[in-house]
Every structure is written in C-alpha cells, then in structure tokens.
Coordinates of C-alpha atoms in Angstrom, one line a residue:
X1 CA 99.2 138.2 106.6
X2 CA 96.5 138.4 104.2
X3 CA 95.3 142.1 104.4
X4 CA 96.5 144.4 101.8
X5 CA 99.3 141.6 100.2
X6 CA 98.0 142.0 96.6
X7 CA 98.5 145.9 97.1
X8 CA 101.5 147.7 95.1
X9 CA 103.7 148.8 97.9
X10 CA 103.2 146.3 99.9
X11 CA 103.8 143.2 98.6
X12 CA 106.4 142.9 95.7
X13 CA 105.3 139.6 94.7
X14 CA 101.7 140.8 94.7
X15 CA 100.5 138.9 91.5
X16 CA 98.9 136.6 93.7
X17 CA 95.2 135.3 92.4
X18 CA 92.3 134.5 94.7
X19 CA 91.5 131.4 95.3
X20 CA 89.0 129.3 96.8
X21 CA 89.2 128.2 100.5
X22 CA 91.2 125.4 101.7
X23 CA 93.6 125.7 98.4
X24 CA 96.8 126.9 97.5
X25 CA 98.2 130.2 95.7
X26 CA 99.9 129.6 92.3
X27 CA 102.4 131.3 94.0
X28 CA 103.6 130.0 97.1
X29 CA 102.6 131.8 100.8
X30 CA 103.5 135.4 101.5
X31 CA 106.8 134.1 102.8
X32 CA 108.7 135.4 100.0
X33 CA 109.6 137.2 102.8
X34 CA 110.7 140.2 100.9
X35 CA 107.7 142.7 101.5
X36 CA 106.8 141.6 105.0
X37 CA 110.2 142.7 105.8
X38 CA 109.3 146.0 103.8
X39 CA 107.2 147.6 106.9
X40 CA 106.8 146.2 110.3
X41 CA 103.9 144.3 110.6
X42 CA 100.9 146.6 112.2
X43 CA 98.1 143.8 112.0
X44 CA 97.6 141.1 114.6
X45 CA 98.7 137.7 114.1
X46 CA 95.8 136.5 111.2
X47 CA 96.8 132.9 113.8
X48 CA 96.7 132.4 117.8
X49 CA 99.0 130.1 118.7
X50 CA 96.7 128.0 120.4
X51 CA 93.3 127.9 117.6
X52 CA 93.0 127.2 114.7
X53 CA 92.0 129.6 111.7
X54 CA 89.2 127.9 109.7
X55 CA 90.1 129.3 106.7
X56 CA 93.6 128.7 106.6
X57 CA 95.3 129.5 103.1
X58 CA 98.2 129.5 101.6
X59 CA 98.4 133.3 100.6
X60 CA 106.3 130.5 96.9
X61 CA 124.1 126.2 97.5
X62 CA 123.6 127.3 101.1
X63 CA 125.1 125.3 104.0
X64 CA 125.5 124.8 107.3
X65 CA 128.0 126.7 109.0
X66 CA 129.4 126.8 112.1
X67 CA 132.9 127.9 114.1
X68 CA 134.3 127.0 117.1
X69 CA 132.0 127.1 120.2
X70 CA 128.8 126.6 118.1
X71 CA 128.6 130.2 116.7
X72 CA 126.8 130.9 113.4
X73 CA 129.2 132.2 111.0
X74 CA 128.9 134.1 107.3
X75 CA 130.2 136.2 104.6
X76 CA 128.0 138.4 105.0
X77 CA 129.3 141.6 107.6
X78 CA 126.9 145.1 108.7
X79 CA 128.7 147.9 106.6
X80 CA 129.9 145.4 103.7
X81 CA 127.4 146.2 101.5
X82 CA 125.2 149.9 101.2
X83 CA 122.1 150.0 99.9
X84 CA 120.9 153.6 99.3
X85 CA 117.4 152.9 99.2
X86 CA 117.5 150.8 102.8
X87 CA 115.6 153.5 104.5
X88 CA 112.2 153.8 102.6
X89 CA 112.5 150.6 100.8
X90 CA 112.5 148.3 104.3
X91 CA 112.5 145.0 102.4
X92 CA 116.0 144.0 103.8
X93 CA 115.1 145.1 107.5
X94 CA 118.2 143.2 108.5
X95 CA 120.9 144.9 106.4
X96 CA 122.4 146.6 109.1
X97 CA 123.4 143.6 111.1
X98 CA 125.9 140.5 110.1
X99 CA 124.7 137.6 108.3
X100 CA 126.1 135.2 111.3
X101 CA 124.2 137.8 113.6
X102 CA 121.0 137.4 111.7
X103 CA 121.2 133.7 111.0
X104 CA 121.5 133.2 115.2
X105 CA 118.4 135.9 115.4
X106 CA 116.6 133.3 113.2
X107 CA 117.7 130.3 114.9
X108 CA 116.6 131.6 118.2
X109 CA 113.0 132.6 117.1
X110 CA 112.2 129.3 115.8
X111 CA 114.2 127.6 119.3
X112 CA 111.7 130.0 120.8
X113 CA 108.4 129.1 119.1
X114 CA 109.7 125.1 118.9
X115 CA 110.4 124.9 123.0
X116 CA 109.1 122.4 124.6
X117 CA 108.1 120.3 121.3
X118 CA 111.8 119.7 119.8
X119 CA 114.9 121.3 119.9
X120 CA 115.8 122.2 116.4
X121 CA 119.3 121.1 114.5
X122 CA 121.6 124.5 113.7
X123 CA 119.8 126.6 111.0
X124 CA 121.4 126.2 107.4
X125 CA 122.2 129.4 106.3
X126 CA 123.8 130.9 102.7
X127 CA 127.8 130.8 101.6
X128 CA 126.2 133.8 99.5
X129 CA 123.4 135.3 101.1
X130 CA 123.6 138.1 97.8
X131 CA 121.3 138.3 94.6
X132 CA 119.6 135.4 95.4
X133 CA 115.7 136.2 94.1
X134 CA 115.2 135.0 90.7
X135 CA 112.0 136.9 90.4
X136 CA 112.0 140.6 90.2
X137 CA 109.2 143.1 90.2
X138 CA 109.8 146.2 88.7
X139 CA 107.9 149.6 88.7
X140 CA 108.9 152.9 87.0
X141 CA 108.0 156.7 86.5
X142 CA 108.9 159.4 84.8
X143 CA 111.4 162.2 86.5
X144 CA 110.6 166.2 86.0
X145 CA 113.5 165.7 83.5
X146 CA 112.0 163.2 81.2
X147 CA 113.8 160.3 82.6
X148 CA 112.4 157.0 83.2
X149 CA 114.0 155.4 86.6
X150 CA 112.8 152.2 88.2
X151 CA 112.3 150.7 91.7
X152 CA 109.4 150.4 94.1
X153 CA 106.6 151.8 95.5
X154 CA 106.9 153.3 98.6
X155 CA 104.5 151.6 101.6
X156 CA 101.1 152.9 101.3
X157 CA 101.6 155.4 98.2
X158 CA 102.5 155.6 94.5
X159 CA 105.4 157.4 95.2
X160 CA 108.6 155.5 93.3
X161 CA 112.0 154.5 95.3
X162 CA 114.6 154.4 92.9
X163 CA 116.8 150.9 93.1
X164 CA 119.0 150.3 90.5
X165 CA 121.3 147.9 91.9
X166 CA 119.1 145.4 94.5
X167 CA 121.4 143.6 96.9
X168 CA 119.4 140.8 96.7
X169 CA 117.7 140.6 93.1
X170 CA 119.5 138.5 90.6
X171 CA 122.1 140.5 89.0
X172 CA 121.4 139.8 85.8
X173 CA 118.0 141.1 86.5
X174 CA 118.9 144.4 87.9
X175 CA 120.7 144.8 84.6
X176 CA 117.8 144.3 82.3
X177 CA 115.9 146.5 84.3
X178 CA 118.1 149.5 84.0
X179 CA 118.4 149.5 80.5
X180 CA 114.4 148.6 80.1
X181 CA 114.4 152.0 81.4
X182 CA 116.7 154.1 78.8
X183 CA 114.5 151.7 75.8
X184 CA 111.0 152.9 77.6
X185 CA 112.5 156.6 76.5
X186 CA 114.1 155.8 73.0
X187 CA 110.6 154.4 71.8
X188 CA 109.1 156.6 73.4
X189 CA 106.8 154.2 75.6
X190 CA 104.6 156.0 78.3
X191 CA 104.9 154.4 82.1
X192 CA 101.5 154.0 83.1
X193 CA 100.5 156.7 86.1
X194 CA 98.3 154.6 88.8
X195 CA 96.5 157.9 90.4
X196 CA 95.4 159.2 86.3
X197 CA 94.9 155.4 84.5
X198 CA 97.2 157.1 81.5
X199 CA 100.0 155.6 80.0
X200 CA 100.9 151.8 79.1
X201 CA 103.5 150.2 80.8
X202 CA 102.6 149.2 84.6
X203 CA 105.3 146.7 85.8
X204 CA 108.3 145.0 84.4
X205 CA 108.1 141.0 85.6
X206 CA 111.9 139.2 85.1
X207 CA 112.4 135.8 86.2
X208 CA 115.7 133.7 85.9
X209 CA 116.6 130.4 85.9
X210 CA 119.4 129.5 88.1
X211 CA 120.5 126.1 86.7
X212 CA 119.4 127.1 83.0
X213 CA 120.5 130.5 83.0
X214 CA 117.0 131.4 81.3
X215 CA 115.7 134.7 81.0
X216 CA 112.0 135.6 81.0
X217 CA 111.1 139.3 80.6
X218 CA 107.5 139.8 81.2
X219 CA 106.0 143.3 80.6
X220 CA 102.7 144.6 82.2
X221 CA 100.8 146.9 80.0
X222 CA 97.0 148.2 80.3
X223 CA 97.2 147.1 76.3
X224 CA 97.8 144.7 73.9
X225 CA 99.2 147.1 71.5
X226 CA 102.8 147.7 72.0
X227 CA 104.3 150.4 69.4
X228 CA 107.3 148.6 67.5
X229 CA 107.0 145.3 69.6
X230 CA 109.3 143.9 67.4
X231 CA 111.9 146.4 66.8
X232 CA 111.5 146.9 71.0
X233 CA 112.6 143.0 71.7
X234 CA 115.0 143.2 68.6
X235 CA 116.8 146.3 70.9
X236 CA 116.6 144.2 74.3
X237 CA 117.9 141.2 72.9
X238 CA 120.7 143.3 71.5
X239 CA 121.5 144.6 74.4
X240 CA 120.9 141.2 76.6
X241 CA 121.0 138.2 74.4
X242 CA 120.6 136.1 77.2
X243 CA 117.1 136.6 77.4
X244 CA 115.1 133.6 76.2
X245 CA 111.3 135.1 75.8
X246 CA 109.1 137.9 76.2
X247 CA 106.0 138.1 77.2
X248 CA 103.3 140.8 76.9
X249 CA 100.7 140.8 80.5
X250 CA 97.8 142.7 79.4
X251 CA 96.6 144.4 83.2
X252 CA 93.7 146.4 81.9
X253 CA 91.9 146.8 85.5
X254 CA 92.0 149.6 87.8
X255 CA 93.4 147.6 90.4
X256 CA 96.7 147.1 92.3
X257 CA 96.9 143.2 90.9
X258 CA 100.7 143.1 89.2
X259 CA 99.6 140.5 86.8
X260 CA 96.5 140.3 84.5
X261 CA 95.3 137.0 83.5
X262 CA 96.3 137.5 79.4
X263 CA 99.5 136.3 78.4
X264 CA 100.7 137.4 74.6
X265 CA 104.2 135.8 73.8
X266 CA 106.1 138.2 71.9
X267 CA 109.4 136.1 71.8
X268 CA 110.5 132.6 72.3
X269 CA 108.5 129.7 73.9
X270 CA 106.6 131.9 76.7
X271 CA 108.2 130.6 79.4
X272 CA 111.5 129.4 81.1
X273 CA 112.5 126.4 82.0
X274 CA 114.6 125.1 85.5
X275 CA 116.4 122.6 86.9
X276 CA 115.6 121.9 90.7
X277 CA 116.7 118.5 92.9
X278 CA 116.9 116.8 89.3
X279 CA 113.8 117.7 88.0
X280 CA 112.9 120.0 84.9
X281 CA 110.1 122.8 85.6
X282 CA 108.3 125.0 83.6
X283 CA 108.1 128.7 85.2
X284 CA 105.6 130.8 83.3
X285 CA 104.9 134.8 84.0
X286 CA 101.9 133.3 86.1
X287 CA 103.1 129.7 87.7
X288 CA 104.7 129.4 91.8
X289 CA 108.2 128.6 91.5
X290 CA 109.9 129.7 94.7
X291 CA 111.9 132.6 95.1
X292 CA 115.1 131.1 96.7
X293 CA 116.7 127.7 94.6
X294 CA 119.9 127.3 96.0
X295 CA 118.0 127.4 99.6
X296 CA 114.7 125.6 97.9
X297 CA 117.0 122.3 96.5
X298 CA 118.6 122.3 100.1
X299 CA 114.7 122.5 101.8
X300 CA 113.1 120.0 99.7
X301 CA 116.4 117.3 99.9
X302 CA 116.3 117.6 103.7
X303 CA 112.9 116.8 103.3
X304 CA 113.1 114.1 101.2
X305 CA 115.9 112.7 103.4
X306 CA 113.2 113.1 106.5
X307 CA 110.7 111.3 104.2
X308 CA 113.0 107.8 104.0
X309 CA 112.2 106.5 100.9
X310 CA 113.1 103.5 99.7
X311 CA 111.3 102.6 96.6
X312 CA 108.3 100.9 98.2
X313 CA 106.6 104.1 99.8
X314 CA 103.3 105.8 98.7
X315 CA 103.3 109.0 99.3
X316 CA 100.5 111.7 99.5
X317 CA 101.9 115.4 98.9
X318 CA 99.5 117.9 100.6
X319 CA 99.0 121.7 99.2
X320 CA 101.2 120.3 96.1
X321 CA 100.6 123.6 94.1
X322 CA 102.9 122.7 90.8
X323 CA 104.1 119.5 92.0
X324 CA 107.6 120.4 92.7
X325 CA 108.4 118.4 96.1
X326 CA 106.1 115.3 95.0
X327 CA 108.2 115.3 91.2
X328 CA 111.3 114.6 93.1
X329 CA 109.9 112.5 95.7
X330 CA 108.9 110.6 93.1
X331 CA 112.0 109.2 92.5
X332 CA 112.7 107.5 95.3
X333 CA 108.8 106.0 95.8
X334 CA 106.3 103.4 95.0
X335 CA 103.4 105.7 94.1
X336 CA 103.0 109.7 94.7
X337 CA 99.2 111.4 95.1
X338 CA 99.4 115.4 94.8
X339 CA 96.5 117.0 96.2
X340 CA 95.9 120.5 95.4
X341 CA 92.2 122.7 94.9
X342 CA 93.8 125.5 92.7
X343 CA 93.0 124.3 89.2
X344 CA 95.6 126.3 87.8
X345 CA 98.5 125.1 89.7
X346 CA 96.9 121.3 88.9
X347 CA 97.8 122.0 85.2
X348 CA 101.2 122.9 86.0
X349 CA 101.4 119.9 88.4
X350 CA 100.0 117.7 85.6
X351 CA 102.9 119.0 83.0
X352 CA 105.8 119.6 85.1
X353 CA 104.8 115.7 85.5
X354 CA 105.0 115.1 81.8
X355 CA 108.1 117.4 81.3
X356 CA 109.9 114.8 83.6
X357 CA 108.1 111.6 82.5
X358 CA 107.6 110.8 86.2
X359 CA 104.5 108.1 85.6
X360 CA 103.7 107.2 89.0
X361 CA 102.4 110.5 90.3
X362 CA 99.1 111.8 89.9
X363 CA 97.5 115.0 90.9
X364 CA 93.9 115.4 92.5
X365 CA 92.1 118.8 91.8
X366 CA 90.3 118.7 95.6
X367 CA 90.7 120.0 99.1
X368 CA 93.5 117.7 100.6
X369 CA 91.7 117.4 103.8
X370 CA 88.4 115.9 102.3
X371 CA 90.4 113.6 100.1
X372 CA 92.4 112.3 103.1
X373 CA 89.2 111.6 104.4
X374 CA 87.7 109.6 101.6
X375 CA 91.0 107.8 101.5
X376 CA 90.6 106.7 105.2
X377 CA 86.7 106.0 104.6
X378 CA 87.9 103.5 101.8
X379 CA 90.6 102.1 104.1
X380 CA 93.2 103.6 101.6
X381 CA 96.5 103.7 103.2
X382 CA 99.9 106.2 102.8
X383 CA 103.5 106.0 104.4
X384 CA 103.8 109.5 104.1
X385 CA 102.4 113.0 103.9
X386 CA 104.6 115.6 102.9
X387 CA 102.5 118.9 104.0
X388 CA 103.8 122.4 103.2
X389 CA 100.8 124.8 104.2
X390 CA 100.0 128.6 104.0
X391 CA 101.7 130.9 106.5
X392 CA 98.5 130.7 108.5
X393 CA 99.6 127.1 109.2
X394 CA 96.7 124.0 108.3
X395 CA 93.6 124.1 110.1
X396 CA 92.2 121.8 112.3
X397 CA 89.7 119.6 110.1
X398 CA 92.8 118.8 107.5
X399 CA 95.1 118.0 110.8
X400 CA 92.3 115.9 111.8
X401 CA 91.9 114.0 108.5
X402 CA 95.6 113.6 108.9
X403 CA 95.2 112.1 111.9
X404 CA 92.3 109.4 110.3
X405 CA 94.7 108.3 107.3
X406 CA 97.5 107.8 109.7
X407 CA 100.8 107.6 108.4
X408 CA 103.9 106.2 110.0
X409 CA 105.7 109.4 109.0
X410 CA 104.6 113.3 108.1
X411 CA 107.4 115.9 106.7
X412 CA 105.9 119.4 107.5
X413 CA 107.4 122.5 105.9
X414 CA 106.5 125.5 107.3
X415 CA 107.5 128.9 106.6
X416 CA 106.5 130.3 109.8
X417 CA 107.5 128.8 113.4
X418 CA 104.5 130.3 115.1
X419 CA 101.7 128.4 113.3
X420 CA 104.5 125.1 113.0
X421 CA 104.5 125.2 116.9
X422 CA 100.6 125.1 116.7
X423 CA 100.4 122.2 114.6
X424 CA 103.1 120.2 116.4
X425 CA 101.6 120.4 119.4
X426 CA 98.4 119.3 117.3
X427 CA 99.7 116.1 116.3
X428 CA 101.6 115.4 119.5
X429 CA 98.4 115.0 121.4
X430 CA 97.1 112.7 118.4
X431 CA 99.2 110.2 118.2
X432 CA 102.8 111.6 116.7
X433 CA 105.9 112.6 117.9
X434 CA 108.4 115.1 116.7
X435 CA 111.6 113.5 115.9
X436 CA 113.3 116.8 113.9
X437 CA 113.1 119.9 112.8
X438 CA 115.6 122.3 110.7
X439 CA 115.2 126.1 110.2
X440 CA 116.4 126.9 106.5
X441 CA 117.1 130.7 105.9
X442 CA 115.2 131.0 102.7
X443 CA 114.9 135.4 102.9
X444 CA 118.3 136.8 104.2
X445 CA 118.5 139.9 105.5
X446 CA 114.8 140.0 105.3
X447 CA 112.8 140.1 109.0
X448 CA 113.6 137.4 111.9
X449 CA 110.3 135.7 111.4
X450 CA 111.0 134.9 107.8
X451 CA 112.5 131.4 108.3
X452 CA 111.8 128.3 106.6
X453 CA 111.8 124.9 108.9
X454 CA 110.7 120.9 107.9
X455 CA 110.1 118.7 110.7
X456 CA 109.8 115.1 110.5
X457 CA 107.0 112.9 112.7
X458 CA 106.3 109.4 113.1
X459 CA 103.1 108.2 114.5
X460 CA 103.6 106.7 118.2
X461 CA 102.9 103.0 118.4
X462 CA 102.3 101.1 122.1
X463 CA 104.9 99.8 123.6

C-alpha cells in the first residue's frame, strides 16, 4: 500500500510525512480506507501472508446488529442514497450494495483470512453508516465560465470531479466547502493549477470534532500572503460561525504532498479540540486523529475491555503515535509506557498527556521493538501490550521482542486481516493463544478489505 499514497488522486488523506523505518505516520496507516476504495488495487500485496516485510510501517455510535437467523442488518439499502460522482470518484466502491450486505462481505473476509486461528465474534457495524469522516480534503478549479467548483482529483490526473454533497464527509463540512468556493470568486483568489505552478490556493483541509462540535478550516496555499485574510475569515465566519480557527498551510513545493510543514494561524487557537473514550485531544492541521470516532471509541473500548484492567497493570502501548489508546488505558492502570519513533507524534503524545493530566504515562521517542528488548535485557516486566501496527502488519524482529518481554496478555488492532492472520499465527507458535477477535467496520461503503479487527492473546502456560 505504500506506492503512490502521497499522490493527489490517489490518496485523499495524502498529507502523510516520511518517516524513518520501524515508526509510525502522524497520521494513522493508509486504512482510512477512503482512497484504497477509490481504484482497485493494481499492485501486489506490499505483504505475503506467510513472511514478514522488514520494513514494516505504518503508512489513522455504531453497534452490533443482528436479526433473526444471525443475519447482519442496517439502515443503510442499494438505491437509498445517489451519489453522482460514484463512477469516477470510486472511493465508496460499495455504494451500490446494502449496508447489511456489505457488513456480511466484511465479516466473511476477515472469517476468511482468521480460519483456522479463531473464529471471530459478529462484526460491529454503524446505526448510521452516513457522513461519518471528520476530515475532508478538498481540491478545486476553475470552470470555462469563471466558476470555482470543488471535489477531487480523478485517479492518475489533475482532472477535477465535482462533489458537492459527499455521502460520507461530515455534513457540516460539505457545507463549508461549497461556499469556500463562491468566497474563492468574490475575492477574487486564484486556485492554484498543478500542471502550470500558477495560482495560490492548492487544497482546502476541514476537520471536525464530533463531541466538541469544533471546526478547523485549514487552507493550502503556495504563499503566505493571502489578499484580505482578514476580511476573507470575517466573510466565512459569517457565513459559518461554527468554525473555531483558521489556519493558513504554506505548500510552496512542486510536489503532490497536501500539506506543507508551515502552519500560520489566522484565527482562533490553531487547532481543535475532541473528546474520545473520556479523554480530551488536540487535533491540529498536521496531527493523526482517526477518521471514524463513533466507530474509533467503540474500537479502542473493546480493546480496553480485552486488555482487563484493573488498577494494578503496566501497560506498554506499541506504535502509540499521539497516545490516544494508552490516554485512556491509563485510566484503568498501574503505569502506561508509549513507545513511538516519530518525534512528532511524541510531542502530541507528550501533550495530549498534559491536556488530560494523566501522570502515569510516559512516552519513549524509540523503535518499540528495541525498547522491548532492552526492557527484557533489564528483566523489566509488562501485563500488557497493546499493538496497533501499519497495514503492512509488524515485522518479525518486533514480534520477536514481543515474544522476549512476555506478557500474559497482547490486544492487537489491525486494520487489515491479511497481515493480522500472519502475525497470529506468529505468536501462536511462540507461546500465545488467540482467545478473540472482533472486526469493527471503521470505512463503510468503502472496499471489503477495509475492516478494522482487535484480537486479544494470552501467553500459554504448562499445564
């Protein structure tokens, strides 16, 4: 999944920085799921089922439902909602068939890739499987008319696909966007062409809160000059005062990167603020915070309630990223270690832990599989790891440094069964055993393989 994901047109959350091997994207995996959906997937599997990539990276209210006879059932129904751009857009590949249809398509890939390991519980699907993304990517040009329409680049080109009203982009989002466009005319602001380097404006960047209802509007510009900045945030606010800040992203490259790494705050506090499991996190125009949170709080409590804590655990939380899943473990233990390499995420981590005055987690800027193995060389002990890997899956020196450190329990999210089923078959011949797994539909409507699962494992002991 790695080749061409930072390319416009293929990969809507494409702001993904590189980072060293063996850490973890500021953003979480590719399994946003949206633009893998986009286009069928040409390349070979970047994983064999049976070997291990070496340098494995990390490219970031549902319910369970059920009617009689153990079908999957939703509200979701083929032909209840049209999307005009479904044909050269691609990104919901699944739009044509029933959300119970598509939930038991998921289900049986991941029975599929998990048989013979552990048969997994029913997969937890939406009770509204519509507008769920609260990060939306925006792209515009400018019509033979004059007029300035948004969407998305069409796969392989820099040819535009009007969407105005994404089926599965917050609303509020799709809203801002149109009328971005109709303010891009009034002052007069040139969209940026990507085959001639002229104009300004390259991408719009809106991210929402779902508990805090905050609004941050983020625009990508080859400049730091805006014309009128202030009369142009005046007008927006005007017409949506829910927004909370705006930010100026100065992306002065020739490159197909969304994001540039300089951040001018225009209005309010630069970023927005959300409330997931209990815990308060900061999401700035840069920072991982995943794409899904009514699916993401129902993930991360099914993994906590697979972790069994009980106020006496320490727990080590591998590829931590921002800290999200070790914050709210750390409720309910002794002592949380975050491990992550990205030094950026690390910072997040490190105030996101602040923010919610959790003082008994710390974070460790360092691959998590050579700090497992210090920990084991100094007889350091865990109860639990809480893994959450790349799509790649791990590898097999950090398996194998799990494996050293031995803990009685290890909660593995994954958001792709193939490279799970690896692993689990990894750990099975070393000395664990796979008591559970649950598929989570993080991505409806969005391709088959696109399906979150945690699995809980206990280390064997002799009879």
């Amino acid at each position: 999944m790695k080749a061409d994901k930072n390319r416009i047109g293929h990969h809507r959350d494409s702001d993904e920085k590189k980072i060293p091997k063996g850490g973890k994207s500021d953003r979480k995996k590719s399994a946003d799921g949206l633009q893998d959906g986009r286009r069928k997937n040409t390349q070979k599997r970047s994983v064999e089922r049976n070997g291990f990539r070496k340098d494995a990276q990390k490219p970031e209210a549902g319910k369970r439902q059920r009617t009689d006879g153990g079908r999957i059932s939703g509200k979701g129904t083929a032909g209840e909602k049209i999307c005009p751009a479904m044909k050269k857009c691609g990104g919901c590949s699944l739009l044509k068939m029933s959300y119970a249809e598509q939930l038991k398509q998921k289900e049986d890939f991941v029975r599929k890739e998990l048989k013979g390991i552990i048969k997994p519980e029913p997969i937890i699907g939406m009770e509204d499987p519509w507008h769920y993304r609260n990060k939306v990517h925006a792209s515009f040009a400018r019509k033979k008319d004059g007029s300035i329409v948004s969407g998305i680049y069409e796969e392989g080109t820099h040819r535009l696909v009007p969407v105005e009203d994404c089926l599965i982009q917050d609303e509020r989002a799709n809203r801002i966007v149109r009328d971005l466009c109709g303010l891009f005319e009034s002052f007069k602001i040139k969209i940026y062409n990507e085959d001639t380097g002229y104009g300004l404006v390259r991408h719009v960047l809106i991210r929402t809160g779902h508990a805090s209802g905050e609004v941050m509007v983020v625009l990508v510009c080859v400049s730091p000059v805006f014309p009128s900045k202030r009369n142009f945030v005046d007008a927006l606010r005007k017409l949506h005062p829910e927004v909370t800040t705006v930010v100026l992203n100065v992306n002065d490259r020739r490159t197909s990167m969304v994001l540039g790494k300089r951040d001018i705050v225009l209005y309010g506090k630069g970023h927005i603020e959300d409330q997931l499991c209990g815990c308060t996190f900061a999401v700035s125009p840069q920072s991982f915070y995943q794409v899904n949170p009514v699916q993401t709080e129902i993930l991360y409590r099914k993994a906590i309630e697979f972790a069994g804590l009980g106020g006496t655990q320490r727990v080590l939380d591998a590829y931590c990223g921002t800290g999200t899943i070790g914050l709210i473990a750390a409720e309910s233990a002794r002592e949380v270690v975050g491990v992550e390499l990205n030094p950026d995420a690390v910072k997040n981590a490190v105030s996101n832990a602040r923010r919610n005055n959790r003082k008994n987690i710390r974070f460790v800027q360092e691959d998590a599989g050579e700090f497992m193995q210090k920990m084991a060389a100094e007889r350091e002990t865990v109860d639990v790891v809480l893994m959450d890997p790349p799509r790649a899956g791990s590898d097999e020196a950090f398996l194998s440094s799990l494996v050293t450190l031995a803990p009685e329990r290890v909660i593995y999210i994954s958001c792709n069964p193939v490279t799970l089923a690896r692993d689990l078959r990894y750990l099975g011949k070393h000395g664990y055993r796979v008591r559970k797994a649950v598929p989570v539909d993080m991505f409806p409507w969005t391709a088959s393989e696109h399906v979150e699962t945690v699995a809980l494992l206990s280390r064997k002991h002799p009879q």
